Coordinates of C-alpha atoms (C1' of nucleotides) in Angstrom, one line a residue:
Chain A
X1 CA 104.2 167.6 102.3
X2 CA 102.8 164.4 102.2
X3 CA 103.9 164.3 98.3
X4 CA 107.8 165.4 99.4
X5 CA 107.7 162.7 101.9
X6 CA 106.5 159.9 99.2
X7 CA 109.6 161.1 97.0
X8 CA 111.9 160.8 99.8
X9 CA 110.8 157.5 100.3
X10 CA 111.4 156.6 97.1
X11 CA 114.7 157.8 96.8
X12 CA 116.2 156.3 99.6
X13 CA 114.8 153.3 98.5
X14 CA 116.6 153.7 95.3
X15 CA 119.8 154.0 97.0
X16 CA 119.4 151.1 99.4
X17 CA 118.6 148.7 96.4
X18 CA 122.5 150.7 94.9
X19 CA 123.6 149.7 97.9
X20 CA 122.9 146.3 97.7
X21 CA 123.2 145.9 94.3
X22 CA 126.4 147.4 94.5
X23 CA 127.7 144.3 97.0
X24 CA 130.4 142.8 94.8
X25 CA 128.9 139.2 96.5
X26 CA 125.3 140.0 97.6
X27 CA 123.2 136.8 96.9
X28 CA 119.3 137.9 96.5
X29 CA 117.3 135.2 98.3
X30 CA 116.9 132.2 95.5
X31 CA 113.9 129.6 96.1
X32 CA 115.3 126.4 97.8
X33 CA 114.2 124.4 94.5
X34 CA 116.1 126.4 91.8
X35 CA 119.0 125.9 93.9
X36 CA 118.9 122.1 94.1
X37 CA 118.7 122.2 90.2
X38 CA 121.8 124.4 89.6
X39 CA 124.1 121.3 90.1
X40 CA 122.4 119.6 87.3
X41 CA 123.1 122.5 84.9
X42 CA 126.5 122.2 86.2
X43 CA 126.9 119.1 85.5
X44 CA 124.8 119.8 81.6
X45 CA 127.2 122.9 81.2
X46 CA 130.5 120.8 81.4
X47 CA 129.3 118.1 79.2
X48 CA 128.6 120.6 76.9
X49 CA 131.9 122.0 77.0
X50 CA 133.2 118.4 76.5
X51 CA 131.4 118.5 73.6
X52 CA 132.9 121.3 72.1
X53 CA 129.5 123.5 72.2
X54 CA 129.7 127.1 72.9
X55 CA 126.6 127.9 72.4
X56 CA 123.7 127.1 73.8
X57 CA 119.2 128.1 73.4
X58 CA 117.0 127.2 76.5
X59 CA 115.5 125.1 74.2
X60 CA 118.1 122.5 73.3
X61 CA 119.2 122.7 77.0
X62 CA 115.4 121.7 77.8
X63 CA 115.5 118.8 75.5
X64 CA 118.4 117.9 76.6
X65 CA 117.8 118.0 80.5
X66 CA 114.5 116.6 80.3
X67 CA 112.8 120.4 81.5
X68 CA 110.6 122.7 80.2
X69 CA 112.9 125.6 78.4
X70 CA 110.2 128.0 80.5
X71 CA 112.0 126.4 83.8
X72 CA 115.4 126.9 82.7
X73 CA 115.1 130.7 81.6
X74 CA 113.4 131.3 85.1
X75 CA 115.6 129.6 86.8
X76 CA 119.3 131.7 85.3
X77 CA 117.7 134.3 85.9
X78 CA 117.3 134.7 89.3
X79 CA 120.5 135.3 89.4
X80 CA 121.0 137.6 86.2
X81 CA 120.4 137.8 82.8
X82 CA 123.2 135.4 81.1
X83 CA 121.4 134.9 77.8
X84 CA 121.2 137.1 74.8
X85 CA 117.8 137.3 73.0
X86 CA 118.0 136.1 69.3
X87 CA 121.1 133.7 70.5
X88 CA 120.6 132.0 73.6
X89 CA 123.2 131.2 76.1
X90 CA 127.5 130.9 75.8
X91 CA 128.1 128.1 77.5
X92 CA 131.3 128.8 78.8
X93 CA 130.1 132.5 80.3
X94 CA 126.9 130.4 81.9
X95 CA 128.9 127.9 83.4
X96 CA 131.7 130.3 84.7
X97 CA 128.2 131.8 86.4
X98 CA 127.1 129.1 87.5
X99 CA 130.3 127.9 89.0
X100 CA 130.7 131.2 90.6
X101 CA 127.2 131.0 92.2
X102 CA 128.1 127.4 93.4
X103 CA 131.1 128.4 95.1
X104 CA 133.6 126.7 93.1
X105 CA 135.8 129.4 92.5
X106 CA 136.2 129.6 96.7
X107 CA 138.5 126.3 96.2
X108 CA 136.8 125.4 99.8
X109 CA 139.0 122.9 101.7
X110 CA 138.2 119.8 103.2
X111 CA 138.6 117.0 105.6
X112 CA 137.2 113.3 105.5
X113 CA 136.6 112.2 108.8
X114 CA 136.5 108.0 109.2
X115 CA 138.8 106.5 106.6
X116 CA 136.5 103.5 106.1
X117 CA 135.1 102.4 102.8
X118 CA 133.2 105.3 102.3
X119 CA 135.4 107.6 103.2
X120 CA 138.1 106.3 100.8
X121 CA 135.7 105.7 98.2
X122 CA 134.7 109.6 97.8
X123 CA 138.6 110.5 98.9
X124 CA 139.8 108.4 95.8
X125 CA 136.3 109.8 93.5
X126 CA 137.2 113.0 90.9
X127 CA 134.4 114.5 92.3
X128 CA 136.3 117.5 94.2
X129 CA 138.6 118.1 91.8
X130 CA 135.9 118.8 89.4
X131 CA 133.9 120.8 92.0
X132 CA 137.2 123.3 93.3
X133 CA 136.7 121.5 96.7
X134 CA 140.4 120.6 98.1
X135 CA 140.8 117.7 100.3
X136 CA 143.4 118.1 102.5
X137 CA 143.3 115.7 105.4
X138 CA 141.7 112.7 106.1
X139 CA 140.9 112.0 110.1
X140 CA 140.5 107.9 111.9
X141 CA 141.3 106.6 115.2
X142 CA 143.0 102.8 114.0
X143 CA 146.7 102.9 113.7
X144 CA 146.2 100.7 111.0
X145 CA 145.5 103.7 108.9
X146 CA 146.7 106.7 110.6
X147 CA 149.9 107.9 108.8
X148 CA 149.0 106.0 105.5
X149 CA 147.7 107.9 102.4
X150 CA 144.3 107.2 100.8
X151 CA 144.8 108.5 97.3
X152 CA 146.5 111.8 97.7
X153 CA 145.5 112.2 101.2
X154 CA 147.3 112.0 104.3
X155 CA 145.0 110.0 107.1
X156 CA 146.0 112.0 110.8
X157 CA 145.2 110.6 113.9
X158 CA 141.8 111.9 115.5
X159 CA 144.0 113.6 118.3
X160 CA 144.9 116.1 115.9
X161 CA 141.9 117.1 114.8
X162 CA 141.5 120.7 116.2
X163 CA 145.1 121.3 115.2
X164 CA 145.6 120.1 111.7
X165 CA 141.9 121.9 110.8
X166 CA 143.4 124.6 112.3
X167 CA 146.2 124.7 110.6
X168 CA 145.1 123.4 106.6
X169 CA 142.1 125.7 107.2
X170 CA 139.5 123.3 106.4
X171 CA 136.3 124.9 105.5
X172 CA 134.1 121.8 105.5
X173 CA 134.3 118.2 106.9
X174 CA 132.8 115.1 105.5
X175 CA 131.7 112.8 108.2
X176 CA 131.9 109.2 107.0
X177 CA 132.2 107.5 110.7
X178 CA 130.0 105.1 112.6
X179 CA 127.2 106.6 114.1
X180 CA 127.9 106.6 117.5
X181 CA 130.9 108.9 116.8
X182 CA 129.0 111.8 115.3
X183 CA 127.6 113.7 118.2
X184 CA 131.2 113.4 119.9
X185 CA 133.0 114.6 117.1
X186 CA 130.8 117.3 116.4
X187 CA 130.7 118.7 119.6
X188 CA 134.4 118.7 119.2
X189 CA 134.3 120.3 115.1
X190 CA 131.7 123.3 116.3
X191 CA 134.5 124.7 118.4
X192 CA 136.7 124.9 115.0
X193 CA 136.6 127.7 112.2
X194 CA 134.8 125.0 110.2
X195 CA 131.8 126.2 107.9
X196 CA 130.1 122.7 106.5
X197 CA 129.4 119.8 107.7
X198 CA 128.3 116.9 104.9
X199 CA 126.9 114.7 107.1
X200 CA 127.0 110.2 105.6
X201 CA 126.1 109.4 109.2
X202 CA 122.4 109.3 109.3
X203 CA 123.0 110.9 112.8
X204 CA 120.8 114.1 113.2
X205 CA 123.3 116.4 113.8
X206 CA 123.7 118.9 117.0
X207 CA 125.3 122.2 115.9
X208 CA 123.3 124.9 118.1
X209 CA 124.1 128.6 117.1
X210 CA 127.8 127.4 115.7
X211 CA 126.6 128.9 112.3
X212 CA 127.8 125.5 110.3
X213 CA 125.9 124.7 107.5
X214 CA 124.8 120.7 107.2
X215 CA 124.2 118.7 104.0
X216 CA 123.1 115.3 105.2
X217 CA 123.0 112.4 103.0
X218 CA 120.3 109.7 103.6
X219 CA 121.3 107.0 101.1
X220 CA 118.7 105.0 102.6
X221 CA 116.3 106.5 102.0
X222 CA 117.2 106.6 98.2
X223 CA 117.2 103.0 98.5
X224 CA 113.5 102.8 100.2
X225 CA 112.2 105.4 97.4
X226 CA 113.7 102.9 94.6
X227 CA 112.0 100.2 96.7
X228 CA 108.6 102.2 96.5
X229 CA 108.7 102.1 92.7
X230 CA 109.9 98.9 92.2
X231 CA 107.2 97.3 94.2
X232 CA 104.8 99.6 92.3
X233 CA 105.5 98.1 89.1
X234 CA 104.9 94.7 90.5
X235 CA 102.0 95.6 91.1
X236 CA 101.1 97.5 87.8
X237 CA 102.4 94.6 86.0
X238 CA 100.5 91.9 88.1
Chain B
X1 CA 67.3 108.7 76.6
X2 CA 69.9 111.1 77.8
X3 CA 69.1 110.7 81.5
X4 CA 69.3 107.2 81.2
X5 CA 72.9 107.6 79.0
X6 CA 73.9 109.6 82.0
X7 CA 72.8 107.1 84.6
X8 CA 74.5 104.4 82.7
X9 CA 77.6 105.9 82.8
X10 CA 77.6 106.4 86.5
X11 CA 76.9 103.2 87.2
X12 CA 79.9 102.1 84.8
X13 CA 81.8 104.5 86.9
X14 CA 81.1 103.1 90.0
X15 CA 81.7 99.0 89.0
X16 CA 85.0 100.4 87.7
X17 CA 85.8 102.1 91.2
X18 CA 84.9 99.4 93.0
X19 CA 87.3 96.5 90.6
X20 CA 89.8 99.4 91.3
X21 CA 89.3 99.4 95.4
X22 CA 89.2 95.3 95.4
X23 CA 92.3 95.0 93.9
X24 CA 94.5 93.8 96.5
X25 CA 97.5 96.0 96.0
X26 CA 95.8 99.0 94.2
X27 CA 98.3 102.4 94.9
X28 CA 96.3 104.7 93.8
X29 CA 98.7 107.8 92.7
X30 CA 100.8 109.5 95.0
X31 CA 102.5 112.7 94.6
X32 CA 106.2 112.6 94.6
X33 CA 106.4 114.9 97.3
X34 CA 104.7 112.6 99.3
X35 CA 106.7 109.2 98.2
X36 CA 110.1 111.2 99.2
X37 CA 109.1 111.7 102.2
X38 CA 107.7 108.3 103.4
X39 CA 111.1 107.0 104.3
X40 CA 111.9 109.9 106.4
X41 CA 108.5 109.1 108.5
X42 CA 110.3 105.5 108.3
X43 CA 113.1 106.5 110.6
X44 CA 111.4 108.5 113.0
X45 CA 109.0 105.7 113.4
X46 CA 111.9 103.2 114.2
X47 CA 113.2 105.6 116.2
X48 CA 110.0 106.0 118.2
X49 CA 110.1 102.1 118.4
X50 CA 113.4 101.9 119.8
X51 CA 112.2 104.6 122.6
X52 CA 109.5 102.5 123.2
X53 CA 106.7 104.5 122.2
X54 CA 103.9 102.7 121.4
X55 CA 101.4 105.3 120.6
X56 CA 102.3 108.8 119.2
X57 CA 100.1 112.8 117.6
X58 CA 100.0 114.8 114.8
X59 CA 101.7 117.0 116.9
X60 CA 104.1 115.1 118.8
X61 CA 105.5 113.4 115.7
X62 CA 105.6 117.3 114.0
X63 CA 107.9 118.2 116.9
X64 CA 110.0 115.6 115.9
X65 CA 110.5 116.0 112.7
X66 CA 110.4 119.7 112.6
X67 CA 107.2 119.7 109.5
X68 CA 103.9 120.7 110.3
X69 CA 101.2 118.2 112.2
X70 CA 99.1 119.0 109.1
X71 CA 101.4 117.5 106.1
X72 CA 101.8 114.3 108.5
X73 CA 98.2 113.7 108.4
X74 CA 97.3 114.6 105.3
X75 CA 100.4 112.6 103.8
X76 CA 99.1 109.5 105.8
X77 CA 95.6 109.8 104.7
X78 CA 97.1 109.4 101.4
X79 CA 97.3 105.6 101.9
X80 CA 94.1 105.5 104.4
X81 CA 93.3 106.4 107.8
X82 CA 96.4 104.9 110.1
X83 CA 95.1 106.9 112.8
X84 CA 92.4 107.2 115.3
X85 CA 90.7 110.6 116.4
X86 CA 91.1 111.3 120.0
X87 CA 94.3 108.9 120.3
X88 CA 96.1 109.7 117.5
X89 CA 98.2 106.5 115.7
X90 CA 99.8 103.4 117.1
X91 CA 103.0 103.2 116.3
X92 CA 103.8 99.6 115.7
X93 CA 100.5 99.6 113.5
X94 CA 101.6 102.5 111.5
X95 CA 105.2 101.5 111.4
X96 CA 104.1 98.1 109.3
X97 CA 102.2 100.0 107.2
X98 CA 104.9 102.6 105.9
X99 CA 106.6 99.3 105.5
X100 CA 103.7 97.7 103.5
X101 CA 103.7 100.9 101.5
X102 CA 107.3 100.6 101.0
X103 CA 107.8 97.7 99.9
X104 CA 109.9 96.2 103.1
X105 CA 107.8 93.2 103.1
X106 CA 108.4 92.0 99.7
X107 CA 112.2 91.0 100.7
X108 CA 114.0 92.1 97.5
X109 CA 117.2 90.5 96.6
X110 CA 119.9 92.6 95.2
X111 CA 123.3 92.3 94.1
X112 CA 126.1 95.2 94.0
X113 CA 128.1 95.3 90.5
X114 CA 131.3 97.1 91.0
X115 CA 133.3 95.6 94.4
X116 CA 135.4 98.7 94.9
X117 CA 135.2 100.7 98.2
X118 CA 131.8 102.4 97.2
X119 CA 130.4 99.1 96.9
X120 CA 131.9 97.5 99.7
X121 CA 131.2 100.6 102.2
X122 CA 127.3 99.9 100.9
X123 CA 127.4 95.9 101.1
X124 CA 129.1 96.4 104.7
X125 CA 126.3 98.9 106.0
X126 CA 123.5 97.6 108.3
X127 CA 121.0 99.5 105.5
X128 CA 119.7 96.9 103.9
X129 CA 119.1 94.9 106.5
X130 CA 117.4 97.4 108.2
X131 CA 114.9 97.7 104.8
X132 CA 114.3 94.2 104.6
X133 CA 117.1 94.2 101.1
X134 CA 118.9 91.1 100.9
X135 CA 121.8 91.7 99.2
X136 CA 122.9 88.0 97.6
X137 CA 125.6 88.8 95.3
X138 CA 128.5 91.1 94.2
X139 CA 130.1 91.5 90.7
X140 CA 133.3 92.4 90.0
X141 CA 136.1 92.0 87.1
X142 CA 139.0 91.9 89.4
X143 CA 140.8 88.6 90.0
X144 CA 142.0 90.2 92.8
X145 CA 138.9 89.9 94.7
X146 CA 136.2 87.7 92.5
X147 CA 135.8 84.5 95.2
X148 CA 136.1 86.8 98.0
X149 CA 133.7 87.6 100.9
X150 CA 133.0 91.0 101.4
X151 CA 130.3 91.7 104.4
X152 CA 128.7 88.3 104.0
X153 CA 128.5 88.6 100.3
X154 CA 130.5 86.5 97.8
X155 CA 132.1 88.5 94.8
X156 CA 131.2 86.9 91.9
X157 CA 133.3 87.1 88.3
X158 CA 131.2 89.9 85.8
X159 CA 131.4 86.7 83.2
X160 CA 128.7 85.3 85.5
X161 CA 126.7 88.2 86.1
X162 CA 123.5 87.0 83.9
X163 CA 123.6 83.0 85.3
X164 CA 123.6 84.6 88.6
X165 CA 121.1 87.4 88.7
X166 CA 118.5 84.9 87.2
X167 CA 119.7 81.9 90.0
X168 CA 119.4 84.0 92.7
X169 CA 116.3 86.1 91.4
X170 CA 117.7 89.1 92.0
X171 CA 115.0 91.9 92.0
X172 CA 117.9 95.0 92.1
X173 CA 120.8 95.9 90.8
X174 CA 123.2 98.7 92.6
X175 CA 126.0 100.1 90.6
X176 CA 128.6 101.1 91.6
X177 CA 131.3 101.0 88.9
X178 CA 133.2 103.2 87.0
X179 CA 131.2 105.4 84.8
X180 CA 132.7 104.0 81.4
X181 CA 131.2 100.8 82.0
X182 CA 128.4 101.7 82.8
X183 CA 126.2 101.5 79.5
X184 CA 128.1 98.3 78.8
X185 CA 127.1 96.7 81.7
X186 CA 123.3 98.5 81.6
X187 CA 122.6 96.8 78.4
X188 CA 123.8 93.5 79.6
X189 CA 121.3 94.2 82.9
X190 CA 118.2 94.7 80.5
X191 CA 117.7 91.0 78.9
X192 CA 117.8 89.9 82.6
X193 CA 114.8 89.7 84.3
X194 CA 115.4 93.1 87.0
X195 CA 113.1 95.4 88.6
X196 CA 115.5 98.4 89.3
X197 CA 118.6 100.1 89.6
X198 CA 120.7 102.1 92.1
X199 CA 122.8 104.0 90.3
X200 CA 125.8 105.6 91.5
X201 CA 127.4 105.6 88.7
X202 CA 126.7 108.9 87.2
X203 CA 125.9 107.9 84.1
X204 CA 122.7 108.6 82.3
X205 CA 121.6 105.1 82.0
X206 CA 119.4 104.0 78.6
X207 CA 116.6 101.4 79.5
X208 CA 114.7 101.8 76.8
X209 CA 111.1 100.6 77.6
X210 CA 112.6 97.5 79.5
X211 CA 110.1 98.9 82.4
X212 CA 113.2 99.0 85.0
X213 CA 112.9 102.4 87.3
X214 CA 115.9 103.8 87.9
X215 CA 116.9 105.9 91.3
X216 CA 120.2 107.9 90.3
X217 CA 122.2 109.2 93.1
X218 CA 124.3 111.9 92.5
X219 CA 126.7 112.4 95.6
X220 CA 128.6 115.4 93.7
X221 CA 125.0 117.4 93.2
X222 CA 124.8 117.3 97.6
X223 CA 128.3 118.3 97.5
X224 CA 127.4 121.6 95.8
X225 CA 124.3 122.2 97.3
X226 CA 126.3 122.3 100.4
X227 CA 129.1 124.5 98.7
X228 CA 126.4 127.0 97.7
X229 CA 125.3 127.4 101.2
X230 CA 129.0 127.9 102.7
X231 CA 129.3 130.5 100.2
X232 CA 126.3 132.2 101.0
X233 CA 127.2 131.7 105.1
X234 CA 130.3 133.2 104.1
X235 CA 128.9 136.1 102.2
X236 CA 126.5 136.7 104.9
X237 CA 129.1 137.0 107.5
X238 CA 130.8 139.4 105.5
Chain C
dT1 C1' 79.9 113.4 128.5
dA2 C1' 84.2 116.2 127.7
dG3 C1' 88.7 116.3 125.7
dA4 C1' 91.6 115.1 122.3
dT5 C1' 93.0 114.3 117.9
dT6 C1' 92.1 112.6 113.5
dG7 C1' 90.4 113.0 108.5
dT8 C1' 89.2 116.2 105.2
dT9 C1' 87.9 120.5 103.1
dA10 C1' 89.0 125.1 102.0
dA11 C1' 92.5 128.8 101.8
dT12 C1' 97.2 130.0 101.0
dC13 C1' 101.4 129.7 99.3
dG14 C1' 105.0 128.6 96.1
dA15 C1' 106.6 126.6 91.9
dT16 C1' 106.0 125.6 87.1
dT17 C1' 104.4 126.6 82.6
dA18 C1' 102.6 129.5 79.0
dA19 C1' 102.8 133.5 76.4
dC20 C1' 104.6 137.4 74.5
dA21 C1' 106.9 141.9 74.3
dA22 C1' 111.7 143.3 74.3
dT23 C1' 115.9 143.0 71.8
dC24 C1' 119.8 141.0 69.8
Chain D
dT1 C1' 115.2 144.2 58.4
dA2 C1' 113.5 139.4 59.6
dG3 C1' 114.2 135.6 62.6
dA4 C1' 115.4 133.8 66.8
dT5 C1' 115.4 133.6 71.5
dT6 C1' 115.7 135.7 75.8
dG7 C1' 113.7 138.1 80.0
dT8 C1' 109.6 138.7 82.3
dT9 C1' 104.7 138.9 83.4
dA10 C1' 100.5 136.4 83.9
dA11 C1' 98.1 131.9 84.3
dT12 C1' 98.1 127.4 85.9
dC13 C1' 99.2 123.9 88.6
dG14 C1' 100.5 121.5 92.8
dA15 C1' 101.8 121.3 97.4
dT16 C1' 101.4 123.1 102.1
dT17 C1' 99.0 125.0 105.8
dA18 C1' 94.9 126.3 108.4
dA19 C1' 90.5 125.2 110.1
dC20 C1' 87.0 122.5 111.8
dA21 C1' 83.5 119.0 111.7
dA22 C1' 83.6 114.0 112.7
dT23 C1' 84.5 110.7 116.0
dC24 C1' 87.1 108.1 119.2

DNA sequence: TAGATTGTTAATCGATTAACAATC
DNA sequence: TAGATTGTTAATCGATTAACAATC
């Protein structure tokens, strides 16, 4: 009995782990610091590519990168086994993975919100294009800008905001406002469909149960970290 | 003879940990975990300023900052006891000394190389102000806009990038340039007498043993952390 | 003194590295 | 087959958390 029931047990775990395995999209639950590597082997992978290299070992990628080889074979394969023992990695295949994992192929849309400096800066930067991310809109209150384009963008008037997200289908918005705007307009963007939120106010952010993922950029404190170091070799070189 | 070898070397070890102690600015080693998050404790502690806190816990700081009571004392003790048991740490007092550790005090200059809207969005923030960065100078080769104000801060012609950077002693260099020039302009940075670099550019920057640190900031690689987690929201939902 | 909260040690947890069997 | 290199397990290292004695 107690035997039969063991088996059982087993069995239906097998076909849960079919089940999920099975999941054309099912993500198994990846450690928080292999993730914030994968853009770096993203960014590897393409100039790779650039380079005309199609093929790739662990180890050259490790001397490359600045990693131990260990590191980089743990880290592809949490999310499957993309090598080939004896040859090492195609480098096109891996960084169609990778992309994939990263969400590139979902050719997300966005919207800049505050067409300041900043905001035009990353609006005018290839960085979307080469990431699949689409921006479609760009949002400000000064007439001065509204109805001009930044780059290829179109700057709207903040009135429309629920409408034209509504209607472009923007998946993320990039806040590059003042400040004092960001709780305001984000009470406003958790009502939309909107799934991201990259945040370039410094505001914390208040997005209750909405669901919306944040990414918030501190440049400042990059700066203070470079600050750290810098006044430490002062003091190593005194 | 042994014991007294033995004895001897203690005593060696102890001068030597005493020269080490009397140093004025002695740091001793600090894990990175640690350094990145000193400029986060930063902020709160303005923060807490601004509220008019003068006296804040452990746990009331945790709270906050949504960490545990135990990393913020244990990363404190890293640079000495700020606190006091049964009160728990002034806030002003503490507040000086994250800026000590940080390097606020020393008032470094910096200048921006690259005038575009990435630099000017930077040179226009109240961030460096706020860290005690003076920014003195901005380089760019555009006629259009060398002997121009941006912010407070003159552009200057790239031709006079090395006169400058030594007249006004400038201590860091933020770049924010095109990527192609951004080995040209690296190598010119070198044979001047810098302490660091913000780099924006993207660029792997060669330094060689010149003893600048470098802090790279790679705006595309939060951009696809961010991507990654609307994917997997998006799966989830599913 | 009693209560509170730090500083600090010890225990746990997670991430990195090393090693090597599997396999192309 | 022999050589190379992955995938994966085990060992190490480092960072976080828990616990509590020290002390204000």
């Amino acid at each position: 009995m107690a035997e039969k029931s063991y088996q059982d047990k087993e069995r239906s775990l097998e076909l849960l782990q079919k089940e999920i395995d099975g999941r054309d999209s099912f993500r198994p639950e990846v450690s928080p610091a292999v993730i914030k590597r994968l853009p770096r082997y993203f960014r590897y992978l393409r100039e790779l590519i650039r380079m005309g290299k199609s093929r790739v070992s662990s180890a050259e990628l490790s001397k490359m990168m600045n990693v131990t080889a260990s590191q980089i074979r743990q880290d592809l394969n949490c999310f499957g086994g993309f090598g080939q023992q004896g040859y090492g990695y195609n480098v096109n295949y891996l960084y169609t993975k990778i992309c994939e994992i990263l969400g590139v192929g979902y050719g997300f849309r966005a919207a800049v919100i505050g067409a300041g400096n900043l905001g035009s800066a990353l609006v005018r930067s290839p960085m979307f294009e080469k990431r699949g991310v689409d921006v479609v809109a760009m949002f400000d209150i000064s007439k001065q800008v509204v109805g001009k384009k930044i780059g290829n963008v179109r700057v709207y008037d903040m009135e429309e905001l629920e409408a034209r997200i509504h209607d472009f289908g923007v998946d993320i918005v990039i806040l590059t406002l003042p400040k004092e705007y960001a709780l305001d307009v984000t009470s406003r963007l958790v009502k939309t469909g909107i799934h991201g939120i990259w945040n370039f106010t410094g505001k914390e952010l208040e997005l209750g149960d909405s669901g919306i993922v944040v990414e918030n950029v501190h440049l400042g404190d990059s700066l203070m970290t470079l600050c750290y170091d810098v006044a430490k070799s002062l003091e190593n070189k005194k």
